[in-house]
Amino acid sequence: MSDSPYAFVAVGRPVRGEFTYRVPEALRGVLLPGHRIKVPFGRGTALGFYLAPAPEPSAEVLGKLRPIVEVLEKEPALSADIVELVRFAAAHYRYPLGEALRATLPPGMTKADDAERDAKVDLLWWASAVPGAAVDSLARAPAQHATLSYLLAVGGRALVTEVAHAIPGAKENLKKLAARGFVTLESQEIVKGVHAGLEQERPRALTPEQEVAVAKLCAAVDTRAFAPHLLHGVTGSGKTEVYLRVVEHARSLGLGALVIVPEIALTPQLVGRFQSRFGGEVALLHSALKDRERLRAWQQLRRGEKRIAVGVRSAIWAPVPDLGVVVVDEEHDPSFKQEEKLRYHARDLAVVRGQRAKCLVVLGSATPSLETLENARKGRYETCTLEHRVDDRPMPTVALVDLRVERPRTQENHNTEPPVLSASMREAIAGTLDRGQQVILFLNRRGHATFLTCEVCGESRRCTECDVCLTHHLSSRRLQCHYCGRTEPVPDVCPACQGPLLKLGVGTERLEAEVADAFPHARVARLDRDAATNAETLTDLLARFARRELDVLVGTQMVAKGHDFPGVTLVCVVLADASLALPDFRAAERTFHLLTQVAGRAGRGKDAGRVLVQSYNPEVPSVACMLRNDYAGFSAGELARRKSLAWPPYTRLVALRIEGDERHTARVAQQVGKVMARHLPPSSHGVRLLGPAPAPITRIKGKTRWQLVLKGPSHAAMARVLDAVEAWLPEVPSSVKVVIDVDPVAML
Ligand code: ADP
Ligand code: ZN
């Protein structure tokens, strides 16, 4: 609290910098960092955030200072640690601080007129008959008599809405009965529960490996110091149980917990486990919440009524006081990166938050990202490993179907496109279905660009400078590198072995039809963005599969997430190469993660699991290592490749995306390139500029896209170039948007 007559304020508008305001007499000694305030801004008012007392400004400025209008709440909405976290994020990701602060708040708190008020709550009303109520004394009030008789007839307690269904006017009657002491009315907050079939009991004992991990992590909670840990556990090793025990330990010390997951709708099981273990202590934060539900959850956490936040990436801002642990499940997942506005990475911010809150941070995965692995190897993070599955269940056996040798054959009676499933894969599916077990078919067809692969040697064309796959452009009939812009003509045959070239590109929809056709008795469903358009259908589909009302699940990477379906004994990877050729330096890593994750869905119950992988490129490391279940081998090779080509984790990246109308975009991209080139530090500093080049997806929604990539040993080394670009940005015509993406994930 400060008596200073001047204040530093962040304004919740897209403007850079902090502003100084005058503090009116009445507000002196009241303001705390994180307070939402109303301030004059431009010709109107805006939501602002009080940051700190300011020194007396120069005489020239002093005359222009305007006063803060009012404080919108008693307790600051944002606690000091959240303000600090947002400050870090706004600076690191180059986003206006006030806008960033505003973005962390739930609806109902983001406007200058949003005064403090409680979120509306959905209530269920129960009516109970008071024991010994003398029904007969109601003879002169027949309506009330009927209502009470009904209530007694159904056992003395019922939902008001139910009674009202049976007896018209029951609501009013019940109120009158309550006033006369015949009935009591009580309300209950409606809390969405766990989807049937997804709850789980507490296991009797931990596995020896879980035991060790839990002991180590709990000890780290006890120190109340920043302690980042990697929990590297193979699929099915019981990582969730480790999180649960650690959170339990934190709670036993009175500390709060924050658990971040890639997508709630895709992880109903993890959510179910937290809810059945901790019940009313858990606040769920996900994108399907209604505004008032989000506000309610936020308020309950801020007031300490709920102490565990479980949510998607935006839960990184959840106001959990006294944090004991931050968990990031499936830390390798690309969805932790926000791809608009404040482009933060929730996993990276989880570490920063843990640092500020002085607590344990657990990054869990079966396939840790190379960034996290490198941090662990360098000793910046501690590591806990779970090398075995729960109950000594074996890892699934993995077998290859080499598509260069075994080509899927067209059935006699079909003369349409060639099928996607090989004979071996069909046989395996048939056998599994005959045994009454379940199958997952995975096909990642999220690639946008068609790519060329040699049918004989499996080689795809790559850029010699950047080592990313070249993208095939139908219109120009050229192959192009989307990092450096180099192009080459489309070859007629494979330049390496003269073999014929294949254009790859099939989708889940066609696959689903093929499966339904081949196995007419199987109950088949598809899981991808087109089929599961909202959280409800998604959860419903997963629950039906869990209850074994479906036999086959066909899907994109959505089927690869952390699902735990004990009935699945066969996982089919329909085309392991599908994501390999994306023009992204992380394509190999992504592919390896996806394949390993989806394989990990097999054999999680009492029956052993099997994985069949169809591939044209079985020798490339992402596929070869996956076939051997060799995470260590894959990452060692991939880290060496990244090092030699100076990609992360050995460098840091900043992408600049330039998007707009066709006329100006290319020109602006060239200008941005020039401004950056002028401000590049001497080459000895190791900062390099790639591009400008057209983005791999050259047009989205009618907008032309270009990009530049800045590479450097650290963000500090690149700061000057980026400052220069930012200072120049006001000159960009309004038809073109320039976005700075720090530590980019999506390179398309
Ligand atoms: P992961 O996330 O590591 O892939 P899960 O946390 O989903 O694995 O655990 C796999 C399965 O093993 C789940 O069904 C879980 O309930 C069960 N499980 C976990 N720990 C134990 C244990 N100690 N004893 C028995 N079953 C366990
Ligand atoms: Zn290149």
mmCIF file of C-alpha atoms and ligand atoms in Angstrom, residues 200-207 210 233-243 245 269-270 273 277 329-330 366 386 389-391 393 562-566 597 600-601 604, ligand 1:
data_model
loop_
_atom_site.group_PDB
_atom_site.id
_atom_site.type_symbol
_atom_site.label_atom_id
_atom_site.label_comp_id
_atom_site.label_asym_id
_atom_site.label_seq_id
_atom_site.Cartn_x
_atom_site.Cartn_y
_atom_site.Cartn_z
ATOM 1 C CA GLN A 200 -11.780 -44.650 -10.797
ATOM 2 C CA GLU A 201 -10.915 -46.062 -7.406
ATOM 3 C CA ARG A 202 -7.744 -45.377 -5.536
ATOM 4 C CA PRO A 203 -5.281 -48.220 -6.231
ATOM 5 C CA ARG A 204 -4.366 -50.239 -3.146
ATOM 6 C CA ALA A 205 -0.619 -49.868 -3.554
ATOM 7 C CA LEU A 206 1.815 -47.905 -5.661
ATOM 8 C CA THR A 207 4.234 -49.693 -7.957
ATOM 9 C CA GLN A 210 5.695 -44.841 -8.439
ATOM 10 C CA GLY A 233 7.061 -42.469 -17.544
ATOM 11 C CA VAL A 234 6.253 -44.884 -20.355
ATOM 12 C CA THR A 235 2.633 -45.070 -21.485
ATOM 13 C CA GLY A 236 0.567 -46.916 -18.895
ATOM 14 C CA SER A 237 3.124 -46.486 -16.123
ATOM 15 C CA GLY A 238 0.633 -44.651 -13.921
ATOM 16 C CA LYS A 239 1.769 -41.041 -14.111
ATOM 17 C CA THR A 240 -1.682 -39.766 -13.172
ATOM 18 C CA GLU A 241 -1.544 -41.647 -9.879
ATOM 19 C CA VAL A 242 1.767 -39.950 -9.152
ATOM 20 C CA TYR A 243 0.202 -36.524 -9.763
ATOM 21 C CA ARG A 245 -0.455 -38.464 -4.621
ATOM 22 C CA GLN A 269 -10.344 -39.785 -17.458
ATOM 23 C CA LEU A 270 -7.728 -37.621 -15.802
ATOM 24 C CA ARG A 273 -9.687 -39.246 -11.391
ATOM 25 C CA ARG A 277 -10.174 -38.201 -5.427
ATOM 26 C CA ASP A 329 0.534 -33.445 -18.077
ATOM 27 C CA GLU A 330 1.703 -34.506 -21.567
ATOM 28 C CA ALA A 366 6.056 -40.609 -22.029
ATOM 29 C CA LEU A 386 8.812 -44.884 -14.623
ATOM 30 C CA ARG A 389 3.798 -50.362 -16.853
ATOM 31 C CA VAL A 390 1.521 -50.813 -13.882
ATOM 32 C CA ASP A 391 1.140 -54.456 -12.740
ATOM 33 C CA ARG A 393 1.920 -55.350 -17.993
ATOM 34 C CA GLY A 562 -3.632 -40.088 -22.832
ATOM 35 C CA HIS A 563 -6.722 -42.311 -23.102
ATOM 36 C CA ASP A 564 -6.833 -45.387 -20.914
ATOM 37 C CA PHE A 565 -9.089 -47.995 -22.571
ATOM 38 C CA PRO A 566 -8.332 -51.443 -21.149
ATOM 39 C CA GLN A 597 1.636 -42.084 -27.822
ATOM 40 C CA GLY A 600 0.729 -46.658 -25.899
ATOM 41 C CA ARG A 601 -3.064 -46.995 -26.080
ATOM 42 C CA ARG A 604 -3.485 -51.303 -21.014
HETATM 43 P P1 ADP B 1 -0.084 -43.081 -17.924
HETATM 44 O O1 ADP B 1 -0.701 -41.721 -17.789
HETATM 45 O O2 ADP B 1 1.279 -43.153 -17.323
HETATM 46 O O3 ADP B 1 -0.137 -43.600 -19.327
HETATM 47 P P2 ADP B 1 -2.270 -43.910 -16.259
HETATM 48 O O4 ADP B 1 -2.031 -42.910 -15.204
HETATM 49 O O5 ADP B 1 -3.411 -43.699 -17.182
HETATM 50 O O6 ADP B 1 -0.931 -44.118 -17.099
HETATM 51 O O7 ADP B 1 -2.377 -45.338 -15.578
HETATM 52 C C1 ADP B 1 -2.621 -46.519 -16.304
HETATM 53 C C2 ADP B 1 -3.626 -47.375 -15.589
HETATM 54 O O8 ADP B 1 -3.065 -47.986 -14.422
HETATM 55 C C3 ADP B 1 -4.836 -46.627 -15.111
HETATM 56 O O9 ADP B 1 -5.972 -47.403 -15.355
HETATM 57 C C4 ADP B 1 -4.585 -46.441 -13.631
HETATM 58 O O10 ADP B 1 -5.778 -46.332 -12.909
HETATM 59 C C5 ADP B 1 -3.862 -47.713 -13.285
HETATM 60 N N1 ADP B 1 -2.964 -47.582 -12.137
HETATM 61 C C6 ADP B 1 -2.120 -46.566 -11.888
HETATM 62 N N2 ADP B 1 -1.385 -46.798 -10.786
HETATM 63 C C7 ADP B 1 -1.768 -48.003 -10.324
HETATM 64 C C8 ADP B 1 -1.374 -48.825 -9.204
HETATM 65 N N3 ADP B 1 -0.417 -48.436 -8.373
HETATM 66 N N4 ADP B 1 -1.996 -50.013 -9.034
HETATM 67 C C9 ADP B 1 -2.945 -50.419 -9.905
HETATM 68 N N5 ADP B 1 -3.367 -49.702 -10.965
HETATM 69 C C10 ADP B 1 -2.792 -48.501 -11.181
#
